[in-house]
GROMACS .gro file of C-alpha atoms in nm:
model
  127
    1GLU     CA    1   9.116   8.637  11.849
    2VAL     CA    2   9.126   8.733  11.430
    3HIS     CA    3   9.502   8.729  11.250
    4LEU     CA    4   9.626   8.813  10.900
    5VAL     CA    5   9.966   8.603  10.829
    6GLU     CA    6  10.193   8.710  10.559
    7SER     CA    7  10.485   8.475  10.387
    8GLY     CA    8  10.680   8.442  10.084
    9GLY     CA    9  10.840   8.815  10.094
   10GLY     CA   10  11.238   8.766   9.998
   11LEU     CA   11  11.496   8.939   9.796
   12VAL     CA   12  11.444   8.968   9.419
   13GLN     CA   13  11.682   9.057   9.094
   14SER     CA   14  11.487   9.351   8.889
   15GLY     CA   15  11.252   9.107   8.625
   16GLY     CA   16  11.217   8.846   8.881
   17SER     CA   17  10.865   8.670   9.057
   18LEU     CA   18  10.786   8.640   9.377
   19ARG     CA   19  10.430   8.492   9.517
   20LEU     CA   20  10.360   8.593   9.902
   21SER     CA   21  10.107   8.402  10.095
   22CYS     CA   22   9.882   8.595  10.306
   23ALA     CA   23   9.692   8.299  10.594
   24ALA     CA   24   9.405   8.451  10.775
   25SER     CA   25   9.258   8.209  11.078
   26GLY     CA   26   9.014   8.299  11.372
   27PHE     CA   27   8.752   8.463  11.154
   28SER     CA   28   8.521   8.318  10.894
   29PHE     CA   29   8.493   8.636  10.582
   30ASP     CA   30   8.188   8.642  10.510
   31ASP     CA   31   8.069   8.686  10.108
   32ASP     CA   32   8.085   9.021  10.130
   33TYR     CA   33   8.438   9.047  10.280
   34VAL     CA   34   8.706   9.218  10.007
   35ILE     CA   35   9.038   9.092  10.023
   36GLY     CA   36   9.314   9.335   9.989
   37TRP     CA   37   9.686   9.302   9.906
   38LEU     CA   38   9.857   9.702   9.976
   39ARG     CA   39  10.276   9.805  10.012
   40GLN     CA   40  10.449  10.117  10.125
   41ALA     CA   41  10.790  10.143  10.140
   42PRO     CA   42  10.970  10.397  10.428
   43GLY     CA   43  10.847  10.753  10.400
   44LYS     CA   44  10.550  10.738  10.174
   45ASP     CA   45  10.180  10.611  10.129
   46ARG     CA   46  10.068  10.325  10.190
   47GLU     CA   47   9.867  10.180   9.815
   48GLY     CA   48   9.692   9.963   9.686
   49ALA     CA   49   9.848   9.675   9.420
   50SER     CA   50   9.518   9.472   9.437
   51CYS     CA   51   9.188   9.361   9.550
   52ILE     CA   52   8.973   9.079   9.566
   53SER     CA   53   8.600   8.997   9.631
   54LEU     CA   54   8.443   8.705   9.783
   55SER     CA   55   8.088   8.697   9.689
   56ASP     CA   56   8.180   8.675   9.304
   57GLY     CA   57   8.649   8.659   9.294
   58VAL     CA   58   8.592   9.038   9.140
   59THR     CA   59   8.911   9.196   9.126
   60TYR     CA   60   9.019   9.560   9.093
   61VAL     CA   61   9.393   9.612   8.975
   62PHE     CA   62   9.560   9.956   9.062
   63ASP     CA   63   9.787  10.098   8.809
   64SER     CA   64  10.089  10.054   8.951
   65VAL     CA   65  10.086   9.662   8.912
   66LYS     CA   66   9.887   9.646   8.601
   67GLY     CA   67   9.957   9.314   8.382
   68ARG     CA   68  10.200   9.241   8.625
   69PHE     CA   69  10.030   9.112   9.022
   70THR     CA   70   9.754   8.867   9.056
   71ILE     CA   71   9.539   8.805   9.306
   72SER     CA   72   9.415   8.525   9.383
   73SER     CA   73   9.199   8.314   9.655
   74ASP     CA   74   9.088   7.982   9.826
   75ASN     CA   75   8.816   8.052  10.019
   76GLY     CA   76   8.767   7.697  10.127
   77ALA     CA   77   9.195   7.754  10.324
   78ASN     CA   78   9.074   8.122  10.429
   79MET     CA   79   9.412   8.166  10.206
   80PHE     CA   80   9.533   8.433  10.022
   81TYR     CA   81   9.836   8.540   9.755
   82LEU     CA   82   9.960   8.780   9.552
   83GLN     CA   83  10.195   8.659   9.237
   84MET     CA   84  10.395   8.935   9.122
   85ASN     CA   85  10.575   8.910   8.827
   86SER     CA   86  10.831   9.191   8.626
   87LEU     CA   87  10.943   9.310   8.938
   88LYS     CA   88  11.069   9.620   8.922
   89PRO     CA   89  11.308   9.825   9.215
   90GLU     CA   90  11.064  10.067   9.285
   91ASP     CA   91  10.771   9.728   9.415
   92THR     CA   92  11.022   9.773   9.720
   93ALA     CA   93  10.747   9.742   9.991
   94VAL     CA   94  10.636   9.608  10.281
   95TYR     CA   95  10.315   9.439  10.146
   96TYR     CA   96  10.075   9.376  10.377
   97CYS     CA   97   9.715   9.208  10.363
   98ALA     CA   98   9.357   9.329  10.434
   99ALA     CA   99   9.008   9.255  10.497
  100ASP     CA  100   8.677   9.480  10.498
  101HIS     CA  101   8.392   9.493  10.403
  102TRP     CA  102   8.299   9.541  10.015
  103GLY     CA  103   8.407   9.870   9.942
  104TRP     CA  104   8.654  10.040  10.108
  105CYS     CA  105   8.985   9.868   9.813
  106GLU     CA  106   8.790  10.076   9.486
  107ALA     CA  107   8.743  10.429   9.717
  108ARG     CA  108   9.096  10.422   9.865
  109THR     CA  109   8.960  10.402  10.183
  110TRP     CA  110   9.234  10.233  10.371
  111ASP     CA  111   9.377  10.469  10.547
  112LYS     CA  112   9.052  10.574  10.728
  113GLY     CA  113   9.076  10.201  10.904
  114VAL     CA  114   9.015   9.805  10.815
  115ASP     CA  115   8.849   9.561  11.012
  116TYR     CA  116   9.137   9.362  10.971
  117TRP     CA  117   9.547   9.394  10.925
  118GLY     CA  118   9.807   9.184  10.917
  119GLN     CA  119  10.225   9.244  10.975
  120GLY     CA  120  10.368   9.227  10.671
  121THR     CA  121  10.601   9.084  10.479
  122GLN     CA  122  10.886   9.260  10.293
  123VAL     CA  123  11.008   9.288   9.944
  124THR     CA  124  11.272   9.436   9.825
  125VAL     CA  125  11.364   9.444   9.398
  126SER     CA  126  11.788   9.477   9.359
  127SER     CA  127  11.838   9.683   9.015
   0.00000   0.00000   0.00000
């Protein structure tokens, strides 16, 4: 039984900050796994925010959030985070954490399926 559970979402004013958390249980990720934060607004395609490799800590940040969002991990605790600063109304979405073996994030293949998904946490940024 594998679970990814997101938390930390909420309502924030434009320019504010939030930190999202993803807790993993029931599975020990190996060094070939990449953890990603994705987001989806109603009626829009799912898009990437940022990903991190468990093997070496290398991150990939998508252009829409570059310079504002930072992904991090606590591998021993199976905890993963997304620090979001300088939030904008266009950041409003449900945010998901996901995990799969290396290559899926930069290739943008999440719509083809990943090994594990969380249920998501809502982030709403007011004008």
